[in-house]
Amino acid sequence: RRYKRTVYWVSMLDGLQRVLLFTEDSYLATRARKSSECEPIKMEVFVSLDGVGLSLVNNKPEEVSYITLSSSTSIWQVQKSPGRWKTLNLELSSWLEDA
C-alpha cells in the first residue's frame, strides 16, 4: 500500500429515512454525528435476512452501483501447512456451528 486512507461513517436520520454517510472528512463526520446524538432511541429491532441489497446513489440522484449479499452454506477448513487447507467433514462442521 502506498498510502493509508481513513474513512469515517455515521448513521443518522434524514426525516424518516436512515442514512449511512461515508466520508474522508473528519470535520463533516463529527458534525453529522453530533447532530444525530440528540435523537432518542425509541425502538430496537432485530432482523434476520437471507440476503441484502445495497444501492449506491450519487448527488444527481442516479444509481451508481447495486451490490447484493446472499447467504451460502459455511465451509470450515483447517490449515495443514502454509497455503494448504483441508475442508472439515460434516460432523466436525456441525459440531463447530452448534458450539
mmCIF file with all atom_site columns, C-alpha atoms in Angstrom:
data_model
loop_
_atom_site.group_PDB
_atom_site.id
_atom_site.type_symbol
_atom_site.label_atom_id
_atom_site.label_alt_id
_atom_site.label_comp_id
_atom_site.label_asym_id
_atom_site.label_entity_id
_atom_site.label_seq_id
_atom_site.pdbx_PDB_ins_code
_atom_site.Cartn_x
_atom_site.Cartn_y
_atom_site.Cartn_z
_atom_site.occupancy
_atom_site.B_iso_or_equiv
_atom_site.pdbx_formal_charge
_atom_site.auth_seq_id
_atom_site.auth_comp_id
_atom_site.auth_asym_id
_atom_site.auth_atom_id
_atom_site.pdbx_PDB_model_num
ATOM 1  C CA . ARG A 1 1  ? 0.000   0.000   0.000   1.00 0.00 ? 1  ARG A CA 1
ATOM 2  C CA . ARG A 1 2  ? 1.327   3.359   -0.960  1.00 0.00 ? 2  ARG A CA 1
ATOM 3  C CA . TYR A 1 3  ? -0.764  5.435   1.398   1.00 0.00 ? 3  TYR A CA 1
ATOM 4  C CA . LYS A 1 4  ? -3.353  4.992   4.090   1.00 0.00 ? 4  LYS A CA 1
ATOM 5  C CA . ARG A 1 5  ? -6.840  6.500   3.858   1.00 0.00 ? 5  ARG A CA 1
ATOM 6  C CA . THR A 1 6  ? -9.178  6.975   6.769   1.00 0.00 ? 6  THR A CA 1
ATOM 7  C CA . VAL A 1 7  ? -12.881 6.687   6.016   1.00 0.00 ? 7  VAL A CA 1
ATOM 8  C CA . TYR A 1 8  ? -15.409 7.786   8.635   1.00 0.00 ? 8  TYR A CA 1
ATOM 9  C CA . TRP A 1 9  ? -19.001 6.570   8.773   1.00 0.00 ? 9  TRP A CA 1
ATOM 10 C CA . VAL A 1 10 ? -22.055 7.986   10.528  1.00 0.00 ? 10 VAL A CA 1
ATOM 11 C CA . SER A 1 11 ? -25.570 6.565   10.770  1.00 0.00 ? 11 SER A CA 1
ATOM 12 C CA . MET A 1 12 ? -28.206 9.294   11.084  1.00 0.00 ? 12 MET A CA 1
ATOM 13 C CA . LEU A 1 13 ? -31.836 10.107  10.386  1.00 0.00 ? 13 LEU A CA 1
ATOM 14 C CA . ASP A 1 14 ? -32.883 12.335  7.488   1.00 0.00 ? 14 ASP A CA 1
ATOM 15 C CA . GLY A 1 15 ? -36.579 12.776  8.199   1.00 0.00 ? 15 GLY A CA 1
ATOM 16 C CA . LEU A 1 16 ? -37.949 9.240   8.380   1.00 0.00 ? 16 LEU A CA 1
ATOM 17 C CA . GLN A 1 17 ? -35.089 7.696   6.383   1.00 0.00 ? 17 GLN A CA 1
ATOM 18 C CA . ARG A 1 18 ? -31.956 6.231   7.954   1.00 0.00 ? 18 ARG A CA 1
ATOM 19 C CA . VAL A 1 19 ? -28.827 7.422   6.132   1.00 0.00 ? 19 VAL A CA 1
ATOM 20 C CA . LEU A 1 20 ? -25.359 5.875   6.296   1.00 0.00 ? 20 LEU A CA 1
ATOM 21 C CA . LEU A 1 21 ? -22.717 8.514   5.490   1.00 0.00 ? 21 LEU A CA 1
ATOM 22 C CA . PHE A 1 22 ? -19.175 7.536   4.418   1.00 0.00 ? 22 PHE A CA 1
ATOM 23 C CA . THR A 1 23 ? -16.630 10.363  4.201   1.00 0.00 ? 23 THR A CA 1
ATOM 24 C CA . GLU A 1 24 ? -12.913 11.066  4.447   1.00 0.00 ? 24 GLU A CA 1
ATOM 25 C CA . ASP A 1 25 ? -13.686 14.464  6.020   1.00 0.00 ? 25 ASP A CA 1
ATOM 26 C CA . SER A 1 26 ? -13.348 14.093  9.811   1.00 0.00 ? 26 SER A CA 1
ATOM 27 C CA . TYR A 1 27 ? -14.968 17.502  10.429  1.00 0.00 ? 27 TYR A CA 1
ATOM 28 C CA . LEU A 1 28 ? -18.053 16.536  8.403   1.00 0.00 ? 28 LEU A CA 1
ATOM 29 C CA . ALA A 1 29 ? -18.298 13.176  10.185  1.00 0.00 ? 29 ALA A CA 1
ATOM 30 C CA . THR A 1 30 ? -18.028 14.848  13.596  1.00 0.00 ? 30 THR A CA 1
ATOM 31 C CA . ARG A 1 31 ? -20.713 17.420  12.744  1.00 0.00 ? 31 ARG A CA 1
ATOM 32 C CA . ALA A 1 32 ? -23.043 14.725  11.389  1.00 0.00 ? 32 ALA A CA 1
ATOM 33 C CA . ARG A 1 33 ? -22.512 12.554  14.474  1.00 0.00 ? 33 ARG A CA 1
ATOM 34 C CA . LYS A 1 34 ? -23.150 15.465  16.866  1.00 0.00 ? 34 LYS A CA 1
ATOM 35 C CA . SER A 1 35 ? -26.338 16.440  15.044  1.00 0.00 ? 35 SER A CA 1
ATOM 36 C CA . SER A 1 36 ? -27.681 12.907  15.432  1.00 0.00 ? 36 SER A CA 1
ATOM 37 C CA . GLU A 1 37 ? -26.667 12.462  19.107  1.00 0.00 ? 37 GLU A CA 1
ATOM 38 C CA . CYS A 1 38 ? -29.871 14.163  20.254  1.00 0.00 ? 38 CYS A CA 1
ATOM 39 C CA . GLU A 1 39 ? -32.035 11.565  18.523  1.00 0.00 ? 39 GLU A CA 1
ATOM 40 C CA . PRO A 1 40 ? -33.671 9.471   21.238  1.00 0.00 ? 40 PRO A CA 1
ATOM 41 C CA . ILE A 1 41 ? -33.703 5.726   20.648  1.00 0.00 ? 41 ILE A CA 1
ATOM 42 C CA . LYS A 1 42 ? -37.341 4.681   20.718  1.00 0.00 ? 42 LYS A CA 1
ATOM 43 C CA . MET A 1 43 ? -37.180 1.160   19.373  1.00 0.00 ? 43 MET A CA 1
ATOM 44 C CA . GLU A 1 44 ? -34.741 -1.693  18.890  1.00 0.00 ? 44 GLU A CA 1
ATOM 45 C CA . VAL A 1 45 ? -35.377 -4.239  16.157  1.00 0.00 ? 45 VAL A CA 1
ATOM 46 C CA . PHE A 1 46 ? -33.544 -7.465  15.364  1.00 0.00 ? 46 PHE A CA 1
ATOM 47 C CA . VAL A 1 47 ? -33.964 -8.753  11.826  1.00 0.00 ? 47 VAL A CA 1
ATOM 48 C CA . SER A 1 48 ? -32.704 -11.941 10.208  1.00 0.00 ? 48 SER A CA 1
ATOM 49 C CA . LEU A 1 49 ? -32.272 -11.678 6.448   1.00 0.00 ? 49 LEU A CA 1
ATOM 50 C CA . ASP A 1 50 ? -31.484 -14.244 3.801   1.00 0.00 ? 50 ASP A CA 1
ATOM 51 C CA . GLY A 1 51 ? -29.911 -11.573 1.596   1.00 0.00 ? 51 GLY A CA 1
ATOM 52 C CA . VAL A 1 52 ? -29.206 -7.848  1.494   1.00 0.00 ? 52 VAL A CA 1
ATOM 53 C CA . GLY A 1 53 ? -29.065 -5.355  -1.372  1.00 0.00 ? 53 GLY A CA 1
ATOM 54 C CA . LEU A 1 54 ? -27.186 -2.058  -1.213  1.00 0.00 ? 54 LEU A CA 1
ATOM 55 C CA . SER A 1 55 ? -27.814 0.728   -3.711  1.00 0.00 ? 55 SER A CA 1
ATOM 56 C CA . LEU A 1 56 ? -25.171 3.463   -4.024  1.00 0.00 ? 56 LEU A CA 1
ATOM 57 C CA . VAL A 1 57 ? -26.637 6.745   -5.261  1.00 0.00 ? 57 VAL A CA 1
ATOM 58 C CA . ASN A 1 58 ? -24.763 9.925   -6.231  1.00 0.00 ? 58 ASN A CA 1
ATOM 59 C CA . ASN A 1 59 ? -25.933 13.548  -5.823  1.00 0.00 ? 59 ASN A CA 1
ATOM 60 C CA . LYS A 1 60 ? -27.858 13.670  -9.150  1.00 0.00 ? 60 LYS A CA 1
ATOM 61 C CA . PRO A 1 61 ? -29.610 11.261  -7.877  1.00 0.00 ? 61 PRO A CA 1
ATOM 62 C CA . GLU A 1 62 ? -28.763 8.250   -10.015 1.00 0.00 ? 62 GLU A CA 1
ATOM 63 C CA . GLU A 1 63 ? -27.790 4.757   -9.022  1.00 0.00 ? 63 GLU A CA 1
ATOM 64 C CA . VAL A 1 64 ? -24.039 4.238   -9.340  1.00 0.00 ? 64 VAL A CA 1
ATOM 65 C CA . SER A 1 65 ? -23.847 0.658   -8.117  1.00 0.00 ? 65 SER A CA 1
ATOM 66 C CA . TYR A 1 66 ? -26.049 -2.083  -6.720  1.00 0.00 ? 66 TYR A CA 1
ATOM 67 C CA . ILE A 1 67 ? -24.456 -4.770  -4.553  1.00 0.00 ? 67 ILE A CA 1
ATOM 68 C CA . THR A 1 68 ? -26.162 -7.868  -3.179  1.00 0.00 ? 68 THR A CA 1
ATOM 69 C CA . LEU A 1 69 ? -25.093 -10.271 -0.469  1.00 0.00 ? 69 LEU A CA 1
ATOM 70 C CA . SER A 1 70 ? -26.865 -13.574 -0.147  1.00 0.00 ? 70 SER A CA 1
ATOM 71 C CA . SER A 1 71 ? -26.482 -16.449 2.234   1.00 0.00 ? 71 SER A CA 1
ATOM 72 C CA . SER A 1 72 ? -24.486 -19.521 1.416   1.00 0.00 ? 72 SER A CA 1
ATOM 73 C CA . THR A 1 73 ? -23.508 -22.595 3.344   1.00 0.00 ? 73 THR A CA 1
ATOM 74 C CA . SER A 1 74 ? -20.490 -22.304 5.587   1.00 0.00 ? 74 SER A CA 1
ATOM 75 C CA . ILE A 1 75 ? -17.303 -24.165 4.747   1.00 0.00 ? 75 ILE A CA 1
ATOM 76 C CA . TRP A 1 76 ? -14.993 -24.886 7.669   1.00 0.00 ? 76 TRP A CA 1
ATOM 77 C CA . GLN A 1 77 ? -11.333 -25.513 6.856   1.00 0.00 ? 77 GLN A CA 1
ATOM 78 C CA . VAL A 1 78 ? -8.136  -26.152 8.774   1.00 0.00 ? 78 VAL A CA 1
ATOM 79 C CA . GLN A 1 79 ? -4.703  -25.012 7.617   1.00 0.00 ? 79 GLN A CA 1
ATOM 80 C CA . LYS A 1 80 ? -2.444  -28.026 7.143   1.00 0.00 ? 80 LYS A CA 1
ATOM 81 C CA . SER A 1 81 ? 0.597   -26.012 6.045   1.00 0.00 ? 81 SER A CA 1
ATOM 82 C CA . PRO A 1 82 ? 1.129   -22.535 4.587   1.00 0.00 ? 82 PRO A CA 1
ATOM 83 C CA . GLY A 1 83 ? -1.139  -22.249 1.550   1.00 0.00 ? 83 GLY A CA 1
ATOM 84 C CA . ARG A 1 84 ? -2.743  -25.691 2.052   1.00 0.00 ? 84 ARG A CA 1
ATOM 85 C CA . TRP A 1 85 ? -6.212  -26.053 3.532   1.00 0.00 ? 85 TRP A CA 1
ATOM 86 C CA . LYS A 1 86 ? -8.344  -29.116 4.279   1.00 0.00 ? 86 LYS A CA 1
ATOM 87 C CA . THR A 1 87 ? -12.149 -28.942 4.438   1.00 0.00 ? 87 THR A CA 1
ATOM 88 C CA . LEU A 1 88 ? -13.580 -30.403 7.652   1.00 0.00 ? 88 LEU A CA 1
ATOM 89 C CA . ASN A 1 89 ? -16.101 -33.212 7.410   1.00 0.00 ? 89 ASN A CA 1
ATOM 90 C CA . LEU A 1 90 ? -19.804 -32.618 8.029   1.00 0.00 ? 90 LEU A CA 1
ATOM 91 C CA . GLU A 1 91 ? -19.696 -33.956 11.608  1.00 0.00 ? 91 GLU A CA 1
ATOM 92 C CA . LEU A 1 92 ? -16.922 -31.565 12.714  1.00 0.00 ? 92 LEU A CA 1
ATOM 93 C CA . SER A 1 93 ? -18.531 -28.652 10.858  1.00 0.00 ? 93 SER A CA 1
ATOM 94 C CA . SER A 1 94 ? -21.855 -29.283 12.619  1.00 0.00 ? 94 SER A CA 1
ATOM 95 C CA . TRP A 1 95 ? -20.101 -29.530 15.982  1.00 0.00 ? 95 TRP A CA 1
ATOM 96 C CA . LEU A 1 96 ? -18.385 -26.151 15.436  1.00 0.00 ? 96 LEU A CA 1
ATOM 97 C CA . GLU A 1 97 ? -21.623 -24.441 14.407  1.00 0.00 ? 97 GLU A CA 1
ATOM 98 C CA . ASP A 1 98 ? -23.534 -25.841 17.388  1.00 0.00 ? 98 ASP A CA 1
ATOM 99 C CA . ALA A 1 99 ? -20.843 -24.781 19.895  1.00 0.00 ? 99 ALA A CA 1
#
